[in-house]
Tab-separated table of N, CA and C in Angstrom:
chain	number	residue	atom	x	y	z
A	1	UNK	N	-32.950	-95.677	160.149
A	1	UNK	CA	-33.033	-96.989	160.800
A	1	UNK	C	-33.951	-98.137	160.902
A	2	UNK	N	-34.062	-99.000	160.244
A	2	UNK	CA	-35.443	-100.066	160.221
A	2	UNK	C	-34.951	-101.200	161.011
A	3	UNK	N	-33.885	-101.597	160.974
A	3	UNK	CA	-33.624	-102.955	161.748
A	3	UNK	C	-32.548	-102.797	162.703
A	4	UNK	N	-32.375	-103.251	164.040
A	4	UNK	CA	-31.479	-103.378	164.855
A	4	UNK	C	-30.949	-104.755	164.876
A	5	UNK	N	-29.760	-104.753	164.974
A	5	UNK	CA	-28.709	-105.952	165.458
A	5	UNK	C	-27.856	-105.943	166.615
A	6	UNK	N	-27.970	-106.870	167.387
A	6	UNK	CA	-27.062	-106.959	168.971
A	6	UNK	C	-26.064	-107.866	168.535
A	7	UNK	N	-24.914	-107.377	168.901
A	7	UNK	CA	-23.326	-108.296	168.560
A	7	UNK	C	-22.715	-107.742	169.829
A	8	UNK	N	-21.945	-108.646	170.258
A	8	UNK	CA	-20.986	-108.536	171.338
A	8	UNK	C	-19.745	-108.212	170.707
A	9	UNK	N	-19.374	-108.084	169.316
A	9	UNK	CA	-18.366	-107.621	168.453
A	9	UNK	C	-17.399	-108.924	167.938
A	10	UNK	N	-17.623	-110.229	168.368
A	10	UNK	CA	-16.791	-111.365	167.651
A	10	UNK	C	-17.367	-111.829	166.494
A	11	UNK	N	-18.282	-111.111	165.895
A	11	UNK	CA	-18.888	-111.698	164.655
A	11	UNK	C	-18.472	-110.972	163.322
A	12	UNK	N	-18.575	-111.861	162.369
A	12	UNK	CA	-18.461	-111.340	161.196
A	12	UNK	C	-19.736	-111.817	160.021
A	13	UNK	N	-19.966	-110.829	159.209
A	13	UNK	CA	-21.249	-110.986	158.466
A	13	UNK	C	-20.950	-111.154	156.767
A	14	UNK	N	-21.421	-111.972	156.400
A	14	UNK	CA	-20.966	-112.368	154.964
A	14	UNK	C	-21.642	-111.017	153.933
A	15	UNK	N	-21.005	-110.813	152.961
A	15	UNK	CA	-21.113	-109.706	152.028
A	15	UNK	C	-22.785	-109.422	151.574
A	16	UNK	N	-23.563	-110.439	151.769
A	16	UNK	CA	-24.928	-110.402	151.383
A	16	UNK	C	-25.920	-110.238	152.483
A	17	UNK	N	-25.394	-110.299	153.827
A	17	UNK	CA	-26.403	-110.270	154.857
A	17	UNK	C	-27.309	-109.042	154.752
A	18	UNK	N	-26.601	-107.869	154.314
A	18	UNK	CA	-27.416	-106.522	154.456
A	18	UNK	C	-28.741	-106.501	153.289
A	19	UNK	N	-28.165	-107.207	152.083
A	19	UNK	CA	-29.379	-107.434	151.032
A	19	UNK	C	-30.234	-108.158	151.260
A	20	UNK	N	-29.962	-109.380	152.452
A	20	UNK	CA	-30.861	-110.355	152.726
A	20	UNK	C	-32.139	-109.540	153.674
A	21	UNK	N	-31.288	-108.757	154.760
A	21	UNK	CA	-32.151	-108.086	155.515
A	21	UNK	C	-33.170	-107.249	154.775
A	22	UNK	N	-32.585	-106.436	153.897
A	22	UNK	CA	-33.425	-105.585	153.086
A	22	UNK	C	-34.471	-105.845	152.315
A	23	UNK	N	-34.130	-107.352	151.790
A	23	UNK	CA	-35.112	-108.182	150.917
A	23	UNK	C	-36.535	-107.786	151.097
A	24	UNK	N	-37.390	-107.475	150.139
A	24	UNK	CA	-38.677	-107.350	150.231
A	24	UNK	C	-39.563	-108.438	150.692
A	25	UNK	N	-38.862	-109.672	150.693
A	25	UNK	CA	-39.865	-110.856	151.206
A	25	UNK	C	-39.597	-110.592	152.817
A	26	UNK	N	-38.554	-109.959	153.517
A	26	UNK	CA	-38.406	-109.945	154.797
A	26	UNK	C	-38.902	-108.748	155.403
A	27	UNK	N	-39.417	-107.822	154.693
A	27	UNK	CA	-39.596	-106.622	155.482
A	27	UNK	C	-40.766	-106.531	156.371
A	28	UNK	N	-41.512	-107.348	156.116
A	28	UNK	CA	-42.952	-107.382	156.828
A	28	UNK	C	-42.751	-107.817	158.167
A	29	UNK	N	-41.582	-108.979	158.104
A	29	UNK	CA	-41.296	-109.669	159.485
A	29	UNK	C	-40.881	-108.698	160.712
A	30	UNK	N	-41.058	-108.935	161.867
A	30	UNK	CA	-40.627	-108.282	162.997
A	30	UNK	C	-39.222	-108.837	163.266
A	31	UNK	N	-38.994	-110.174	163.350
A	31	UNK	CA	-37.545	-110.588	163.335
A	31	UNK	C	-37.065	-111.233	161.928
A	32	UNK	N	-35.932	-111.077	161.649
A	32	UNK	CA	-35.314	-111.691	160.507
A	32	UNK	C	-34.176	-112.466	161.327
A	33	UNK	N	-34.383	-113.918	160.967
A	33	UNK	CA	-33.053	-114.887	161.656
A	33	UNK	C	-32.449	-115.223	160.674
A	34	UNK	N	-31.079	-115.174	160.505
A	34	UNK	CA	-30.138	-115.610	159.408
A	34	UNK	C	-29.292	-116.953	160.067
A	35	UNK	N	-29.021	-117.695	158.899
A	35	UNK	CA	-28.306	-118.766	159.214
A	35	UNK	C	-26.771	-118.393	159.807
A	36	UNK	N	-26.082	-119.229	160.598
A	36	UNK	CA	-25.252	-118.932	161.364
A	36	UNK	C	-24.332	-120.205	161.660
A	37	UNK	N	-22.916	-119.854	161.528
A	37	UNK	CA	-21.903	-120.879	161.825
A	37	UNK	C	-21.324	-120.201	163.168
A	38	UNK	N	-21.152	-120.986	164.221
A	38	UNK	CA	-21.096	-120.828	165.643
A	38	UNK	C	-20.593	-121.970	166.091
A	39	UNK	N	-19.427	-121.835	166.895
A	39	UNK	CA	-18.688	-122.795	167.320
A	39	UNK	C	-19.334	-123.650	168.777
A	40	UNK	N	-20.455	-123.001	169.100
A	40	UNK	CA	-21.314	-123.356	170.010
A	40	UNK	C	-22.289	-124.560	169.303
A	41	UNK	N	-22.245	-124.399	168.119
A	41	UNK	CA	-23.177	-125.566	167.385
A	41	UNK	C	-22.596	-127.009	167.280
A	42	UNK	N	-21.128	-126.924	167.427
A	42	UNK	CA	-20.361	-128.102	167.219
A	42	UNK	C	-21.048	-129.220	168.072
A	43	UNK	N	-21.211	-130.590	167.633
A	43	UNK	CA	-21.744	-131.698	168.243
A	43	UNK	C	-20.916	-132.025	169.387
A	44	UNK	N	-21.239	-132.599	170.561
A	44	UNK	CA	-20.710	-133.278	171.397
A	44	UNK	C	-19.526	-134.242	170.987
A	45	UNK	N	-19.673	-134.902	170.097
A	45	UNK	CA	-18.776	-135.905	169.707
A	45	UNK	C	-17.232	-135.065	169.356
A	46	UNK	N	-17.389	-134.097	168.889
A	46	UNK	CA	-16.330	-133.234	168.448
A	46	UNK	C	-15.500	-132.716	169.765
A	47	UNK	N	-16.121	-132.274	170.749
A	47	UNK	CA	-15.709	-131.825	172.058
A	47	UNK	C	-15.001	-133.369	172.429
A	48	UNK	N	-15.850	-134.404	172.599
A	48	UNK	CA	-14.976	-135.767	173.328
A	48	UNK	C	-13.992	-136.052	172.167
A	49	UNK	N	-13.785	-136.107	171.164
A	49	UNK	CA	-12.551	-136.307	170.185
A	49	UNK	C	-11.689	-135.195	170.914
A	50	UNK	N	-11.730	-133.989	171.058
A	50	UNK	CA	-10.639	-133.202	171.297
A	50	UNK	C	-10.099	-133.418	172.550
A	51	UNK	N	-11.123	-133.776	173.645
A	51	UNK	CA	-10.573	-133.847	175.060
A	51	UNK	C	-9.721	-135.316	175.152
A	52	UNK	N	-10.385	-136.472	174.337
A	52	UNK	CA	-9.569	-137.631	174.151
A	52	UNK	C	-8.099	-137.611	173.734
A	53	UNK	N	-8.159	-136.894	172.504
A	53	UNK	CA	-6.710	-136.416	171.836
A	53	UNK	C	-5.856	-135.568	172.372
A	54	UNK	N	-6.340	-134.844	173.629
A	54	UNK	CA	-5.751	-133.872	174.510
A	54	UNK	C	-5.479	-132.549	173.506
A	55	UNK	N	-6.328	-132.312	172.622
A	55	UNK	CA	-6.237	-131.308	171.703
A	55	UNK	C	-7.240	-130.333	171.753
A	56	UNK	N	-7.066	-129.639	173.241
A	56	UNK	CA	-8.164	-128.613	173.659
A	56	UNK	C	-8.305	-127.261	173.154
A	57	UNK	N	-7.296	-127.125	172.418
A	57	UNK	CA	-7.070	-125.402	172.266
A	57	UNK	C	-7.638	-125.341	170.824
A	58	UNK	N	-7.613	-123.929	170.204
A	58	UNK	CA	-8.189	-123.746	168.862
A	58	UNK	C	-7.881	-124.429	167.795
A	59	UNK	N	-6.625	-125.066	167.850
A	59	UNK	CA	-6.212	-125.800	166.640
A	59	UNK	C	-6.832	-127.213	166.809
A	60	UNK	N	-7.397	-127.581	168.070
A	60	UNK	CA	-8.345	-128.849	168.021
A	60	UNK	C	-9.453	-128.542	167.398
A	61	UNK	N	-9.792	-127.267	167.486
A	61	UNK	CA	-11.359	-127.222	166.910
A	61	UNK	C	-11.153	-127.207	165.714
A	62	UNK	N	-10.207	-126.451	165.164
A	62	UNK	CA	-10.196	-126.323	163.330
A	62	UNK	C	-9.948	-127.791	162.832
A	63	UNK	N	-9.295	-128.791	163.486
A	63	UNK	CA	-8.750	-129.747	163.016
A	63	UNK	C	-10.274	-130.754	162.725
A	64	UNK	N	-10.898	-130.671	163.822
A	64	UNK	CA	-12.377	-131.314	163.671
A	64	UNK	C	-13.432	-130.682	162.903
A	65	UNK	N	-13.304	-129.536	162.860
A	65	UNK	CA	-14.116	-128.767	162.041
A	65	UNK	C	-14.055	-128.847	160.798
A	66	UNK	N	-12.684	-129.241	160.164
A	66	UNK	CA	-12.405	-129.401	158.597
A	66	UNK	C	-12.874	-130.633	158.179
A	67	UNK	N	-12.812	-131.535	159.247
A	67	UNK	CA	-13.246	-133.004	158.967
A	67	UNK	C	-14.871	-132.852	158.825
A	68	UNK	N	-15.553	-132.256	159.665
A	68	UNK	CA	-16.724	-132.270	159.603
A	68	UNK	C	-17.250	-131.443	158.205
A	69	UNK	N	-16.597	-130.379	157.788
A	69	UNK	CA	-16.927	-129.687	156.462
A	69	UNK	C	-16.701	-130.396	155.367
A	70	UNK	N	-15.471	-131.384	155.563
A	70	UNK	CA	-15.290	-132.195	154.282
A	70	UNK	C	-16.504	-133.270	154.049
A	71	UNK	N	-17.312	-133.382	155.377
A	71	UNK	CA	-18.442	-134.376	155.166
A	71	UNK	C	-19.850	-133.680	154.668
A	72	UNK	N	-19.922	-132.428	155.207
A	72	UNK	CA	-21.233	-131.421	154.983
A	72	UNK	C	-20.757	-130.326	154.317
A	73	UNK	N	-21.140	-129.467	153.549
A	73	UNK	CA	-20.608	-128.382	152.852
A	73	UNK	C	-20.468	-127.241	153.906
A	74	UNK	N	-21.738	-127.213	154.763
A	74	UNK	CA	-21.660	-125.976	155.603
A	74	UNK	C	-21.207	-126.406	156.975
A	75	UNK	N	-20.711	-127.750	157.133
A	75	UNK	CA	-20.343	-127.978	158.625
A	75	UNK	C	-21.427	-127.867	159.407
A	76	UNK	N	-20.933	-127.405	160.626
A	76	UNK	CA	-21.909	-127.068	161.825
A	76	UNK	C	-22.948	-125.831	161.768
A	77	UNK	N	-22.962	-125.203	160.718
A	77	UNK	CA	-23.680	-124.037	160.576
A	77	UNK	C	-25.104	-124.530	160.304
A	78	UNK	N	-26.150	-123.595	160.970
A	78	UNK	CA	-27.395	-124.018	160.926
A	78	UNK	C	-28.304	-122.913	160.715
A	79	UNK	N	-29.519	-123.203	160.276
A	79	UNK	CA	-30.620	-122.419	160.276
A	79	UNK	C	-30.992	-122.384	161.385
A	80	UNK	N	-31.485	-120.897	161.868
A	80	UNK	CA	-31.752	-120.547	163.319
A	80	UNK	C	-33.279	-121.338	163.603
A	81	UNK	N	-33.706	-121.543	165.115
A	81	UNK	CA	-35.053	-122.018	165.255
A	81	UNK	C	-35.588	-121.244	166.495
A	82	UNK	N	-36.619	-121.032	166.561
A	82	UNK	CA	-37.549	-120.278	167.292
A	82	UNK	C	-37.586	-120.977	168.741
A	83	UNK	N	-36.576	-121.236	169.541
A	83	UNK	CA	-36.645	-121.946	170.640
A	83	UNK	C	-35.500	-121.731	171.532
A	84	UNK	N	-35.446	-121.850	172.897
A	84	UNK	CA	-34.051	-121.790	173.661
A	84	UNK	C	-33.118	-122.479	173.009
A	85	UNK	N	-31.661	-121.959	172.799
A	85	UNK	CA	-30.621	-122.578	172.330
A	85	UNK	C	-30.787	-122.749	170.809
A	86	UNK	N	-31.764	-122.050	170.370
A	86	UNK	CA	-32.124	-122.704	168.885
A	86	UNK	C	-31.552	-121.355	167.533
A	87	UNK	N	-30.939	-119.961	168.361
A	87	UNK	CA	-30.610	-119.007	167.820
A	87	UNK	C	-29.674	-118.166	168.699
A	88	UNK	N	-28.556	-117.444	167.742
A	88	UNK	CA	-27.586	-116.592	168.554
A	88	UNK	C	-28.211	-115.362	167.879
A	89	UNK	N	-28.305	-114.274	169.137
A	89	UNK	CA	-28.973	-112.908	168.856
A	89	UNK	C	-28.048	-112.199	167.702
A	90	UNK	N	-26.887	-112.559	167.598
A	90	UNK	CA	-26.182	-111.907	166.345
A	90	UNK	C	-26.673	-112.090	165.292
A	91	UNK	N	-27.315	-113.173	164.750
A	91	UNK	CA	-28.020	-113.700	163.522
A	91	UNK	C	-29.528	-113.098	163.436
A	92	UNK	N	-30.060	-112.234	164.558
A	92	UNK	CA	-31.405	-111.712	164.425
A	92	UNK	C	-31.584	-110.365	164.187
A	93	UNK	N	-32.407	-109.860	163.485
A	93	UNK	CA	-32.425	-108.393	162.952
A	93	UNK	C	-33.830	-108.225	163.436
A	94	UNK	N	-34.062	-107.386	164.200
A	94	UNK	CA	-35.289	-106.592	164.691
A	94	UNK	C	-35.793	-105.489	164.086
A	95	UNK	N	-36.919	-105.597	163.882
A	95	UNK	CA	-37.880	-104.480	163.577
A	95	UNK	C	-37.789	-103.273	164.877
A	96	UNK	N	-37.100	-102.089	164.152
A	96	UNK	CA	-36.815	-101.133	165.485
A	96	UNK	C	-37.863	-100.472	166.069
A	97	UNK	N	-38.746	-100.203	165.386
A	97	UNK	CA	-39.703	-99.334	166.204
A	97	UNK	C	-40.860	-100.166	166.927
A	98	UNK	N	-41.110	-101.788	166.436
A	98	UNK	CA	-41.505	-102.697	167.250
A	98	UNK	C	-40.613	-103.039	168.671
A	99	UNK	N	-39.600	-103.108	168.432
A	99	UNK	CA	-38.372	-103.226	169.756
A	99	UNK	C	-39.046	-102.101	170.769
A	100	UNK	N	-38.846	-100.831	170.181
A	100	UNK	CA	-38.775	-99.740	171.243
A	100	UNK	C	-40.285	-99.730	171.569
A	101	UNK	N	-41.034	-99.941	171.169
A	101	UNK	CA	-42.566	-100.075	171.748
A	101	UNK	C	-42.672	-101.193	172.457
A	102	UNK	N	-42.187	-102.017	172.532
A	102	UNK	CA	-42.171	-103.196	173.333
A	102	UNK	C	-41.750	-103.143	174.743
A	103	UNK	N	-40.795	-102.519	175.025
A	103	UNK	CA	-40.279	-102.084	176.509
A	103	UNK	C	-39.904	-103.473	177.059
A	104	UNK	N	-39.134	-104.664	176.229
A	104	UNK	CA	-39.087	-105.545	176.818
A	104	UNK	C	-37.303	-105.678	176.370
A	105	UNK	N	-36.350	-105.581	177.609
A	105	UNK	CA	-35.188	-105.692	177.581
A	105	UNK	C	-34.357	-106.881	177.554
A	106	UNK	N	-33.196	-107.276	176.730
A	106	UNK	CA	-32.553	-108.429	176.932
A	106	UNK	C	-32.039	-108.957	178.238
A	107	UNK	N	-31.752	-108.142	179.281
A	107	UNK	CA	-31.271	-108.496	180.604
A	107	UNK	C	-32.602	-109.268	181.476
A	108	UNK	N	-33.847	-109.342	180.877
A	108	UNK	CA	-34.714	-110.086	181.535
A	108	UNK	C	-34.479	-111.526	181.032
A	109	UNK	N	-33.828	-112.008	180.090
A	109	UNK	CA	-33.538	-113.278	179.687
A	109	UNK	C	-32.105	-113.758	179.975
A	110	UNK	N	-31.651	-113.235	180.947
A	110	UNK	CA	-30.125	-113.831	181.250
A	110	UNK	C	-30.398	-115.176	181.550
A	111	UNK	N	-29.059	-116.279	181.638
A	111	UNK	CA	-29.212	-117.441	181.839
A	111	UNK	C	-29.633	-117.692	183.423
A	112	UNK	N	-29.303	-116.688	184.079
A	112	UNK	CA	-29.910	-116.779	185.459
A	112	UNK	C	-31.323	-116.766	185.907
A	113	UNK	N	-31.833	-116.018	184.677
A	113	UNK	CA	-33.375	-115.931	185.276
A	113	UNK	C	-34.259	-116.993	184.255
A	114	UNK	N	-33.600	-117.654	183.528
A	114	UNK	CA	-34.406	-118.491	182.824
A	114	UNK	C	-34.136	-120.107	183.295
A	115	UNK	N	-35.145	-120.743	183.802
A	115	UNK	CA	-35.126	-121.773	184.695
A	115	UNK	C	-34.835	-123.015	183.502
A	116	UNK	N	-33.934	-123.855	183.828
A	116	UNK	CA	-33.438	-124.971	183.080
A	116	UNK	C	-32.718	-124.477	181.779
A	117	UNK	N	-32.068	-123.156	181.898
A	117	UNK	CA	-31.371	-122.891	180.695
A	117	UNK	C	-29.997	-123.250	180.513
A	118	UNK	N	-29.651	-123.159	179.648
A	118	UNK	CA	-27.946	-123.659	179.424
A	118	UNK	C	-27.217	-122.481	178.968
A	119	UNK	N	-25.925	-122.175	179.403
A	119	UNK	CA	-25.442	-121.017	179.175
A	119	UNK	C	-25.548	-120.917	177.889
A	120	UNK	N	-25.527	-119.324	177.521
A	120	UNK	CA	-25.836	-118.853	176.124
A	120	UNK	C	-27.183	-118.992	175.676
A	121	UNK	N	-28.076	-119.806	176.187
A	121	UNK	CA	-29.476	-120.024	175.643
A	121	UNK	C	-30.259	-118.855	175.496
A	122	UNK	N	-29.857	-117.901	176.203
A	122	UNK	CA	-31.062	-116.771	176.689
A	122	UNK	C	-31.260	-116.105	175.318
A	123	UNK	N	-30.632	-115.980	174.271
A	123	UNK	CA	-30.804	-115.521	173.002
A	123	UNK	C	-32.287	-116.285	172.456
A	124	UNK	N	-32.088	-117.160	172.488
A	124	UNK	CA	-33.308	-118.157	171.782
A	124	UNK	C	-34.536	-117.983	172.878
A	125	UNK	N	-34.155	-117.881	173.974
A	125	UNK	CA	-35.326	-117.395	175.114
A	125	UNK	C	-36.164	-116.363	174.634
A	126	UNK	N	-35.261	-115.188	174.456
A	126	UNK	CA	-35.949	-113.983	174.194
A	126	UNK	C	-36.616	-114.081	172.690
A	127	UNK	N	-35.928	-114.835	171.821
A	127	UNK	CA	-36.603	-114.780	170.706
A	127	UNK	C	-37.815	-115.642	170.826
A	128	UNK	N	-37.953	-116.798	171.598
A	128	UNK	CA	-39.076	-117.553	171.722
A	128	UNK	C	-40.129	-116.786	172.262
A	129	UNK	N	-39.938	-115.962	173.219
A	129	UNK	CA	-41.011	-115.343	174.170
A	129	UNK	C	-41.467	-114.198	173.128
A	130	UNK	N	-40.771	-113.340	172.269
A	130	UNK	CA	-41.248	-112.535	171.426
A	130	UNK	C	-42.257	-113.005	170.316
A	131	UNK	N	-41.848	-114.197	169.902
A	131	UNK	CA	-42.806	-114.786	168.991
A	131	UNK	C	-44.071	-115.618	169.520
A	132	UNK	N	-43.974	-116.305	170.341
A	132	UNK	CA	-44.862	-117.079	171.368
A	132	UNK	C	-46.072	-116.314	172.081
A	133	UNK	N	-45.151	-115.421	173.053
A	133	UNK	CA	-46.076	-114.700	173.688
A	133	UNK	C	-46.707	-113.355	173.208
A	134	UNK	N	-45.544	-112.630	172.578
A	134	UNK	CA	-45.928	-111.126	171.901
A	134	UNK	C	-46.762	-111.397	170.479
A	135	UNK	N	-46.453	-112.777	169.742
A	135	UNK	CA	-46.835	-112.756	168.440
A	135	UNK	C	-46.249	-112.176	167.458
A	136	UNK	N	-44.848	-111.722	167.406
A	136	UNK	CA	-44.045	-111.263	166.533
A	136	UNK	C	-43.621	-112.297	165.456
A	137	UNK	N	-43.900	-111.822	164.231
A	137	UNK	CA	-43.482	-112.558	162.844
A	137	UNK	C	-42.214	-112.806	162.881
A	138	UNK	N	-41.625	-113.801	162.059
A	138	UNK	CA	-40.215	-114.305	161.746
A	138	UNK	C	-40.107	-114.406	160.326
A	139	UNK	N	-38.883	-114.019	159.552
A	139	UNK	CA	-38.706	-114.331	158.311
A	139	UNK	C	-37.380	-115.266	158.446
A	140	UNK	N	-37.176	-116.610	158.269
A	140	UNK	CA	-36.119	-117.194	158.486
A	140	UNK	C	-35.668	-118.137	156.998
A	141	UNK	N	-34.751	-117.108	155.999
A	141	UNK	CA	-34.441	-117.918	154.963
A	141	UNK	C	-33.736	-119.087	155.158
A	142	UNK	N	-33.743	-120.011	154.251
A	142	UNK	CA	-32.898	-121.134	154.445
A	142	UNK	C	-31.305	-120.904	154.256
A	143	UNK	N	-30.338	-121.541	154.502
A	143	UNK	CA	-29.057	-121.482	154.210
A	143	UNK	C	-28.808	-121.464	152.635
A	144	UNK	N	-28.215	-120.356	152.004
A	144	UNK	CA	-28.051	-120.400	150.908
A	144	UNK	C	-26.798	-119.840	150.450
A	145	UNK	N	-25.724	-120.177	151.147
A	145	UNK	CA	-24.247	-119.782	150.799
A	145	UNK	C	-23.856	-118.808	151.794
A	146	UNK	N	-22.282	-119.006	151.943
A	146	UNK	CA	-21.567	-118.421	152.855
A	146	UNK	C	-21.648	-116.785	152.938
A	147	UNK	N	-22.205	-116.125	151.734
A	147	UNK	CA	-22.580	-114.775	151.775
A	147	UNK	C	-23.630	-114.173	152.565
A	148	UNK	N	-24.452	-115.099	152.684
A	148	UNK	CA	-25.609	-114.570	153.537
A	148	UNK	C	-25.806	-115.111	154.941
A	149	UNK	N	-24.582	-115.510	155.174
A	149	UNK	CA	-24.467	-116.174	156.609
A	149	UNK	C	-23.570	-115.362	157.822
A	150	UNK	N	-23.703	-115.503	158.976
A	150	UNK	CA	-23.102	-114.732	160.035
A	150	UNK	C	-22.168	-115.724	160.589
A	151	UNK	N	-20.824	-115.444	161.036
A	151	UNK	CA	-19.926	-116.096	161.599
A	151	UNK	C	-19.773	-115.731	162.888
A	152	UNK	N	-19.886	-116.588	163.894
A	152	UNK	CA	-19.450	-116.282	165.379
A	152	UNK	C	-18.323	-116.875	165.369
A	153	UNK	N	-17.302	-115.658	165.916
A	153	UNK	CA	-15.989	-116.241	166.088
A	153	UNK	C	-15.483	-116.665	167.494
A	154	UNK	N	-14.816	-117.583	167.531
A	154	UNK	CA	-14.264	-118.220	166.151
A	154	UNK	C	-14.758	-119.468	165.679
A	155	UNK	N	-15.440	-119.159	164.650
A	155	UNK	CA	-16.315	-119.829	163.794
A	155	UNK	C	-15.784	-121.230	163.084
A	156	UNK	N	-16.076	-122.032	163.064
A	156	UNK	CA	-15.849	-123.161	162.273
A	156	UNK	C	-15.300	-123.013	160.877
A	157	UNK	N	-16.118	-122.346	160.235
A	157	UNK	CA	-15.728	-121.965	158.924
A	157	UNK	C	-14.510	-120.966	158.862
A	158	UNK	N	-14.594	-120.024	159.716
A	158	UNK	CA	-13.407	-119.208	159.806
A	158	UNK	C	-12.233	-119.984	160.122
A	159	UNK	N	-12.415	-120.827	160.720
A	159	UNK	CA	-10.856	-121.765	161.040
A	159	UNK	C	-10.671	-122.323	159.772
A	160	UNK	N	-11.434	-122.961	159.087
A	160	UNK	CA	-11.115	-123.511	157.744
A	160	UNK	C	-10.413	-122.365	156.484
A	161	UNK	N	-11.202	-121.291	156.659
A	161	UNK	CA	-10.980	-120.249	155.636
A	161	UNK	C	-9.361	-119.758	155.947
A	162	UNK	N	-9.071	-119.659	157.130
A	162	UNK	CA	-7.623	-119.171	157.646
A	162	UNK	C	-6.692	-120.381	157.674
């Protein structure tokens, strides 16, 4: 086992994710951050449209995500960023031995412990701390298609595909 991945079980991984993680260009990095399609990345105007139209359930998600997808090929998907709120841990692959030696735990980065943090932003806080404070290296490939992407359910692109 060379890499660790942390998930709460509501993610799907594109068919080329493992190949991307094992790519020789990525092997020297402490953290590999892959592109992700995540419902939390949707812009506030999407939420406002759903509320205005009283369509706030999952069908509301899909309707507005499909419109966005027609405007931009990957919709709300994005390349991760090393900052609070810039990455979801499910798209981070961690060098196993370095993680074990660090003795730094994810629970040190709960939303309650991070001043001014938004709900769900602790993943980015952990990545940011590891990179800035502990000088971990990253490999962040650009979005290169759905096969190389992680989908956080209910993912906008999952809505469209189903």
